[in-house]
Coordinates of C-alpha atoms and ligand atoms in Angstrom, one line a residue:
M165 CA 79.5 -70.4 119.6
T166 CA 80.1 -73.7 121.5
R167 CA 77.4 -74.0 124.3
S168 CA 77.9 -76.9 125.9
L169 CA 80.6 -79.7 125.8
T170 CA 80.1 -83.8 126.7
I171 CA 83.7 -85.5 127.4
R172 CA 84.7 -88.6 128.2
R173 CA 85.2 -88.7 132.4
P174 CA 88.3 -86.8 132.6
D175 CA 91.7 -88.8 135.6
D176 CA 94.4 -86.7 137.1
W177 CA 97.5 -87.7 135.7
H178 CA 99.3 -85.5 139.7
L179 CA 97.5 -85.4 141.9
H180 CA 97.7 -84.6 146.4
L181 CA 95.2 -85.8 148.4
R182 CA 97.3 -86.2 151.5
D183 CA 96.0 -88.1 154.5
G184 CA 93.2 -88.7 157.6
A185 CA 91.0 -85.2 158.0
M186 CA 92.3 -83.0 155.1
L187 CA 92.2 -86.5 152.9
R188 CA 88.4 -86.7 153.9
A189 CA 87.8 -83.1 152.8
V190 CA 89.5 -83.2 149.6
L191 CA 88.8 -86.3 148.7
P192 CA 85.1 -85.2 147.1
E193 CA 86.8 -82.2 145.3
T194 CA 88.6 -84.9 143.1
T195 CA 85.7 -87.7 142.5
R196 CA 82.7 -85.2 142.0
H197 CA 84.1 -84.8 138.4
F198 CA 87.9 -87.6 137.5
A199 CA 87.4 -90.8 137.6
R200 CA 90.4 -92.1 138.0
A201 CA 94.2 -89.9 139.7
I202 CA 97.4 -91.3 139.9
V203 CA 98.5 -90.1 144.2
M204 CA 101.3 -88.5 144.9
P205 CA 102.9 -90.8 147.7
N206 CA 105.0 -87.8 149.8
L207 CA 103.0 -88.4 152.7
V208 CA 104.5 -87.8 156.4
P209 CA 106.2 -90.4 155.9
P210 CA 106.3 -91.4 152.7
V211 CA 104.5 -94.9 150.7
V212 CA 107.4 -96.3 149.9
T213 CA 106.8 -100.0 149.6
A214 CA 104.0 -102.4 148.2
A215 CA 102.8 -102.6 151.6
D216 CA 102.4 -98.8 152.4
A217 CA 100.2 -97.8 148.8
V218 CA 98.3 -100.7 150.1
R219 CA 97.1 -99.7 153.2
Y220 CA 97.2 -96.1 151.9
R221 CA 94.8 -96.8 149.3
D222 CA 92.4 -98.9 151.8
R223 CA 92.5 -95.1 152.9
I224 CA 91.6 -92.9 150.1
L225 CA 88.8 -95.9 149.3
A226 CA 87.6 -96.2 153.0
A227 CA 87.1 -91.4 152.6
L228 CA 85.6 -92.2 149.3
P229 CA 82.0 -90.4 149.3
D230 CA 78.9 -92.9 148.9
G231 CA 78.9 -93.5 145.3
A232 CA 82.0 -92.5 143.7
A233 CA 82.7 -94.0 141.0
F234 CA 87.0 -93.7 141.3
T235 CA 89.7 -95.4 141.6
P236 CA 93.0 -94.0 143.1
L237 CA 95.7 -95.2 140.4
M238 CA 99.0 -95.7 143.2
T239 CA 102.8 -94.7 143.1
L240 CA 105.8 -95.3 145.3
Y241 CA 108.3 -92.9 146.0
L242 CA 111.3 -93.6 145.0
T243 CA 114.2 -94.2 147.4
E244 CA 118.1 -95.1 147.4
D245 CA 117.1 -98.2 149.4
T246 CA 113.9 -99.2 147.0
D247 CA 113.9 -102.9 146.5
P248 CA 113.0 -103.2 142.9
D249 CA 111.6 -106.7 143.5
D250 CA 109.4 -104.9 145.5
V251 CA 108.3 -102.7 142.9
A252 CA 108.1 -105.6 140.7
T253 CA 105.7 -107.1 142.7
A254 CA 103.5 -103.9 142.9
H255 CA 103.1 -103.2 139.2
A256 CA 102.6 -107.4 138.9
S257 CA 99.7 -106.8 141.1
G258 CA 98.0 -103.9 139.5
L259 CA 98.8 -102.0 142.5
V260 CA 100.8 -99.3 141.1
T261 CA 100.9 -97.4 138.3
A262 CA 104.0 -95.3 138.4
V263 CA 107.0 -94.7 140.4
K264 CA 107.5 -91.0 141.4
L265 CA 111.7 -89.6 141.8
Y266 CA 111.7 -86.7 143.8
P267 CA 114.6 -85.3 144.0
A268 CA 116.1 -84.9 147.9
G269 CA 114.9 -82.0 149.4
A270 CA 112.6 -80.9 145.6
T271 CA 110.2 -79.8 147.2
T272 CA 107.0 -80.6 149.5
N273 CA 107.9 -84.2 151.8
S274 CA 110.6 -85.6 149.8
A275 CA 113.5 -85.3 152.3
S276 CA 114.1 -89.1 151.5
G277 CA 114.3 -88.6 147.3
V278 CA 117.4 -89.5 145.7
R279 CA 120.3 -88.1 146.3
D280 CA 122.2 -90.4 144.6
F281 CA 121.1 -91.8 141.0
D282 CA 123.9 -94.6 140.7
R283 CA 122.1 -95.5 143.8
V284 CA 118.4 -96.5 142.1
R285 CA 119.6 -97.3 138.8
P286 CA 118.6 -100.9 140.1
V287 CA 115.6 -100.4 140.4
L288 CA 114.7 -97.8 136.9
E289 CA 116.5 -101.2 134.7
R290 CA 113.8 -103.4 136.3
M291 CA 111.1 -100.2 135.1
A292 CA 112.3 -101.0 131.5
E293 CA 111.9 -104.1 131.3
I294 CA 108.4 -104.0 133.0
G295 CA 107.3 -101.3 131.9
L296 CA 107.1 -98.8 134.4
P297 CA 106.2 -95.2 134.1
L298 CA 108.8 -93.3 136.5
C299 CA 107.1 -89.6 137.2
V300 CA 109.7 -87.1 137.7
H301 CA 110.0 -84.2 139.6
G302 CA 112.3 -82.4 137.0
E303 CA 114.5 -79.7 139.3
V304 CA 117.3 -79.7 140.6
T305 CA 118.1 -79.0 144.2
D306 CA 121.6 -77.0 144.3
D307 CA 121.7 -73.7 146.3
D308 CA 123.7 -71.9 143.3
I309 CA 120.7 -72.5 140.9
D310 CA 118.4 -70.0 140.5
I311 CA 114.7 -71.5 141.4
F312 CA 113.2 -70.1 138.1
D313 CA 115.9 -72.2 136.0
R314 CA 115.8 -75.2 138.2
E315 CA 113.6 -77.0 136.1
A316 CA 115.9 -76.5 132.4
V317 CA 118.7 -77.1 134.3
F318 CA 117.2 -81.0 135.6
I319 CA 116.5 -81.5 131.7
D320 CA 120.5 -81.6 131.1
R321 CA 121.8 -82.2 134.5
V322 CA 119.9 -85.0 135.5
L323 CA 116.9 -86.5 132.5
D324 CA 118.9 -86.4 129.7
P325 CA 121.6 -88.6 131.3
L326 CA 119.3 -90.6 132.9
R327 CA 117.2 -91.4 129.5
R328 CA 120.3 -92.9 128.0
A329 CA 121.7 -94.8 130.8
T330 CA 118.3 -96.8 131.1
P331 CA 117.5 -96.8 127.1
G332 CA 113.2 -97.8 127.4
L333 CA 112.5 -96.7 130.6
R334 CA 109.2 -94.8 130.0
V335 CA 108.6 -91.3 131.8
V336 CA 106.8 -88.4 132.6
M337 CA 107.6 -85.0 133.1
E338 CA 105.1 -84.0 136.0
H339 CA 104.1 -80.3 136.1
I340 CA 106.5 -78.9 133.6
T341 CA 106.3 -75.1 133.7
T342 CA 109.2 -73.7 130.8
R343 CA 109.5 -73.7 127.0
Q344 CA 112.7 -76.3 126.9
G345 CA 110.2 -79.2 129.4
A346 CA 107.4 -79.3 126.2
D347 CA 110.0 -79.5 123.6
Y348 CA 112.4 -81.8 125.6
A349 CA 109.0 -83.5 125.9
R350 CA 107.6 -83.7 123.1
S351 CA 111.2 -85.4 122.4
A352 CA 110.7 -89.1 121.8
P353 CA 108.1 -91.5 122.1
D354 CA 109.0 -92.7 125.5
L355 CA 108.9 -89.1 127.0
G356 CA 105.3 -88.0 128.5
A357 CA 104.5 -84.4 130.2
T358 CA 101.9 -82.8 132.5
I359 CA 100.4 -80.1 132.9
T360 CA 98.9 -78.1 135.8
T361 CA 95.9 -75.5 135.4
H362 CA 97.4 -73.5 137.1
H363 CA 100.5 -72.7 135.1
L364 CA 97.8 -72.1 132.4
V365 CA 95.9 -69.6 134.3
I366 CA 99.7 -67.7 136.4
N367 CA 103.4 -66.6 135.4
R368 CA 105.3 -65.0 138.2
N369 CA 104.5 -62.0 138.3
H370 CA 101.0 -63.5 139.6
I371 CA 103.0 -64.4 142.4
L372 CA 105.8 -61.2 143.5
A373 CA 103.8 -58.7 141.7
G374 CA 101.6 -56.2 143.8
G375 CA 103.2 -57.6 147.1
I376 CA 103.7 -61.4 147.5
K377 CA 100.3 -64.0 147.2
P378 CA 101.2 -67.2 148.9
H379 CA 98.4 -69.0 147.4
Y380 CA 100.2 -68.9 144.1
Y381 CA 103.2 -69.9 144.8
C382 CA 103.7 -74.2 144.4
L383 CA 106.5 -75.6 143.0
P384 CA 108.1 -75.7 140.6
V385 CA 107.4 -72.4 140.5
A386 CA 105.2 -70.7 137.5
K387 CA 108.0 -69.6 135.0
R388 CA 107.7 -65.7 132.5
E389 CA 105.2 -65.6 130.9
E390 CA 106.5 -66.8 127.4
H391 CA 106.9 -69.8 129.3
R392 CA 103.0 -70.2 130.6
L393 CA 102.2 -69.6 126.8
A394 CA 104.6 -72.1 125.4
L395 CA 102.8 -74.4 128.5
R396 CA 99.8 -73.2 126.7
A397 CA 100.3 -73.8 123.3
A398 CA 101.2 -77.4 124.6
A399 CA 98.1 -78.2 126.2
T400 CA 96.2 -77.0 123.5
S401 CA 98.2 -78.3 120.8
G402 CA 96.4 -82.2 120.5
D403 CA 99.7 -84.0 120.6
P404 CA 99.0 -86.8 123.0
T405 CA 103.1 -85.6 124.8
Y406 CA 101.3 -83.2 127.4
F407 CA 98.5 -84.3 129.9
L408 CA 96.2 -82.9 132.6
G409 CA 97.9 -83.5 136.3
T410 CA 96.2 -80.7 137.8
D411 CA 99.4 -81.1 141.2
S412 CA 95.7 -79.9 143.5
A413 CA 98.8 -79.5 146.7
P414 CA 96.3 -78.5 149.8
H415 CA 98.0 -76.5 152.4
T416 CA 95.8 -75.5 155.4
D417 CA 96.0 -71.1 155.1
P418 CA 97.6 -71.2 158.7
A419 CA 100.5 -73.5 156.3
K420 CA 100.2 -71.0 154.2
L421 CA 100.2 -67.8 155.5
Q422 CA 103.4 -67.6 157.4
P423 CA 106.8 -66.4 157.2
C424 CA 107.9 -70.2 155.8
G425 CA 104.9 -71.1 153.2
C426 CA 104.1 -74.5 152.5
A427 CA 104.2 -74.9 148.6
G428 CA 100.9 -76.1 146.7
C429 CA 97.9 -74.0 145.1
F430 CA 94.2 -76.5 145.6
T431 CA 92.7 -76.8 142.1
A432 CA 90.4 -79.7 142.5
P433 CA 86.8 -77.4 142.6
N434 CA 87.4 -75.2 140.0
T435 CA 89.8 -77.5 137.5
L436 CA 87.5 -78.1 135.3
S437 CA 85.7 -74.8 134.7
I438 CA 88.6 -73.0 134.8
L439 CA 90.5 -75.6 131.9
A440 CA 87.9 -74.8 129.4
E441 CA 87.8 -71.1 130.3
V442 CA 91.3 -72.0 128.8
F443 CA 90.9 -74.3 125.8
E444 CA 88.2 -71.8 124.7
Q445 CA 90.5 -69.0 124.6
E446 CA 92.9 -70.8 123.1
D447 CA 90.1 -71.4 120.6
A448 CA 91.3 -75.5 121.2
L449 CA 87.4 -76.4 123.4
D450 CA 88.0 -79.4 120.7
R451 CA 91.5 -80.6 122.2
L452 CA 90.0 -80.4 125.8
E453 CA 88.3 -84.2 126.3
G454 CA 92.4 -85.1 124.6
F455 CA 94.4 -83.4 127.1
T456 CA 92.0 -84.3 130.2
S457 CA 90.5 -87.9 128.9
L458 CA 92.1 -89.5 126.5
H459 CA 96.4 -88.4 126.3
G460 CA 97.0 -90.0 130.0
P461 CA 95.1 -93.4 129.7
A462 CA 97.3 -93.9 126.4
F463 CA 100.4 -93.1 127.9
Y464 CA 100.0 -95.6 130.7
G465 CA 98.5 -98.4 128.6
L466 CA 94.4 -97.9 129.5
P467 CA 91.7 -96.9 128.2
P468 CA 89.9 -94.6 128.3
N469 CA 87.5 -94.0 130.4
E470 CA 83.3 -95.4 129.5
G471 CA 81.4 -92.7 131.3
T472 CA 80.9 -88.9 129.8
L473 CA 80.7 -85.6 131.3
T474 CA 78.7 -82.2 130.1
L475 CA 80.6 -78.9 130.3
T476 CA 78.0 -75.3 130.2
R477 CA 78.8 -72.6 129.0
G478 CA 76.8 -70.3 130.8
E479 CA 76.9 -67.3 133.4
P480 CA 80.0 -67.6 134.8
V481 CA 80.0 -69.6 137.9
T482 CA 81.8 -69.0 141.5
Y483 CA 82.6 -71.3 143.5
P484 CA 83.9 -71.1 147.2
D485 CA 86.7 -69.0 148.2
R486 CA 88.4 -72.2 151.0
I487 CA 87.0 -75.8 151.5
E488 CA 86.8 -76.3 156.1
T489 CA 89.1 -80.0 156.3
G490 CA 89.3 -81.1 160.2
D491 CA 93.3 -80.1 160.0
G492 CA 91.8 -76.0 158.9
P493 CA 90.2 -74.3 155.9
V494 CA 92.4 -74.4 152.4
T495 CA 92.1 -71.6 149.9
V496 CA 90.8 -72.2 146.5
F497 CA 93.0 -71.5 143.4
D498 CA 91.5 -68.3 142.1
P499 CA 92.2 -67.6 138.1
Q500 CA 91.4 -64.4 138.2
M501 CA 89.1 -64.5 135.9
P502 CA 84.9 -65.2 135.3
L503 CA 85.0 -68.8 134.6
H504 CA 81.9 -68.8 131.6
W505 CA 81.7 -73.2 132.0
S506 CA 80.0 -74.9 134.7
V507 CA 79.9 -79.3 135.2
T508 CA 76.5 -80.3 134.8
Ligands
NCD778 C1 103.2 -80.6 146.6 C2 102.5 -81.0 148.1 O1 102.7 -79.7 148.5 O2 103.0 -82.1 148.5 N1 103.5 -79.1 146.1 C3 103.6 -77.7 145.6 O3 104.2 -76.8 145.0 N2 103.0 -78.7 143.8 C4 104.5 -80.9 146.0 C5 104.8 -81.1 144.9 O4 104.0 -81.7 144.3 O5 106.1 -80.7 144.0
ZN779 ZN1 102.8 -82.7 142.2

């Protein structure tokens, strides 16, 4: 049995770092293990312009723990008023690694997102020209579409037409949660897909059976077991289409535990232990490095990290139930299984 595994230092291709006291508390949980992360722009107000991204990057750099070697890869929040020139300049200067598309109203802080896709066409065309990837939150928001069907419907109604209308646009399907998402992602070389840690572990029963579990509620919401199994097959397949984006999304316990609680699972502290367990269960430990450290850089045209990280198998490791932040406690995702792999 494998007892220790050394991999290139991983990256997180979808992460929420927030701002202020929350940023200061959650950032070390990521920088401890990850060298880079695609930082989501859904602050209030969102990170829309290059100038916003410079300021946010500076706040992240200022919050880094002493000695941390970590590069935040910044994103811009696409709105119907986004200026193609501002995006192109931000890309050319190396400031911005991707642009993020939220359909308006799809998730936490997405009110400024896109309603009319024709209005963002000039930006998308410019991005295709300059090779700047679009990260997509792939859910329709129509009231008449069942929340468990929103990803599959988005692919047919929005994503496929959008890609046909914008040849050459590189798209990351973020936090896929369905077999349809996994299948569509592998259908073209200009598509990639991130998969979260928690969607490899939970299905919708974890949220709803035996009492409601707000800490398992995130968006896109976890689906049926058959979809979780499809995601596990995709993540552990070795196919470079798929790479890790934890979507670690901290909210304080008071914000989660209320009649209308926030969406998001906080997985930054224990993500690598959980992933090693999942890949071991799937007899695919030799493919963990591809998923966490190689496929993402390849999609984004970046070199893999130089450093390494070693996971060691032993007695089950434990993580704190929650971390304290200046804004209040944040509960750490509970995978409901012993974790035998620790980062050493
Ligand atoms: C994210 C958040 O809290 O910002 N929540 C979540 O459930 N994943 C938003 C998002 O990525 O959808
Ligand atoms: Zn997210």
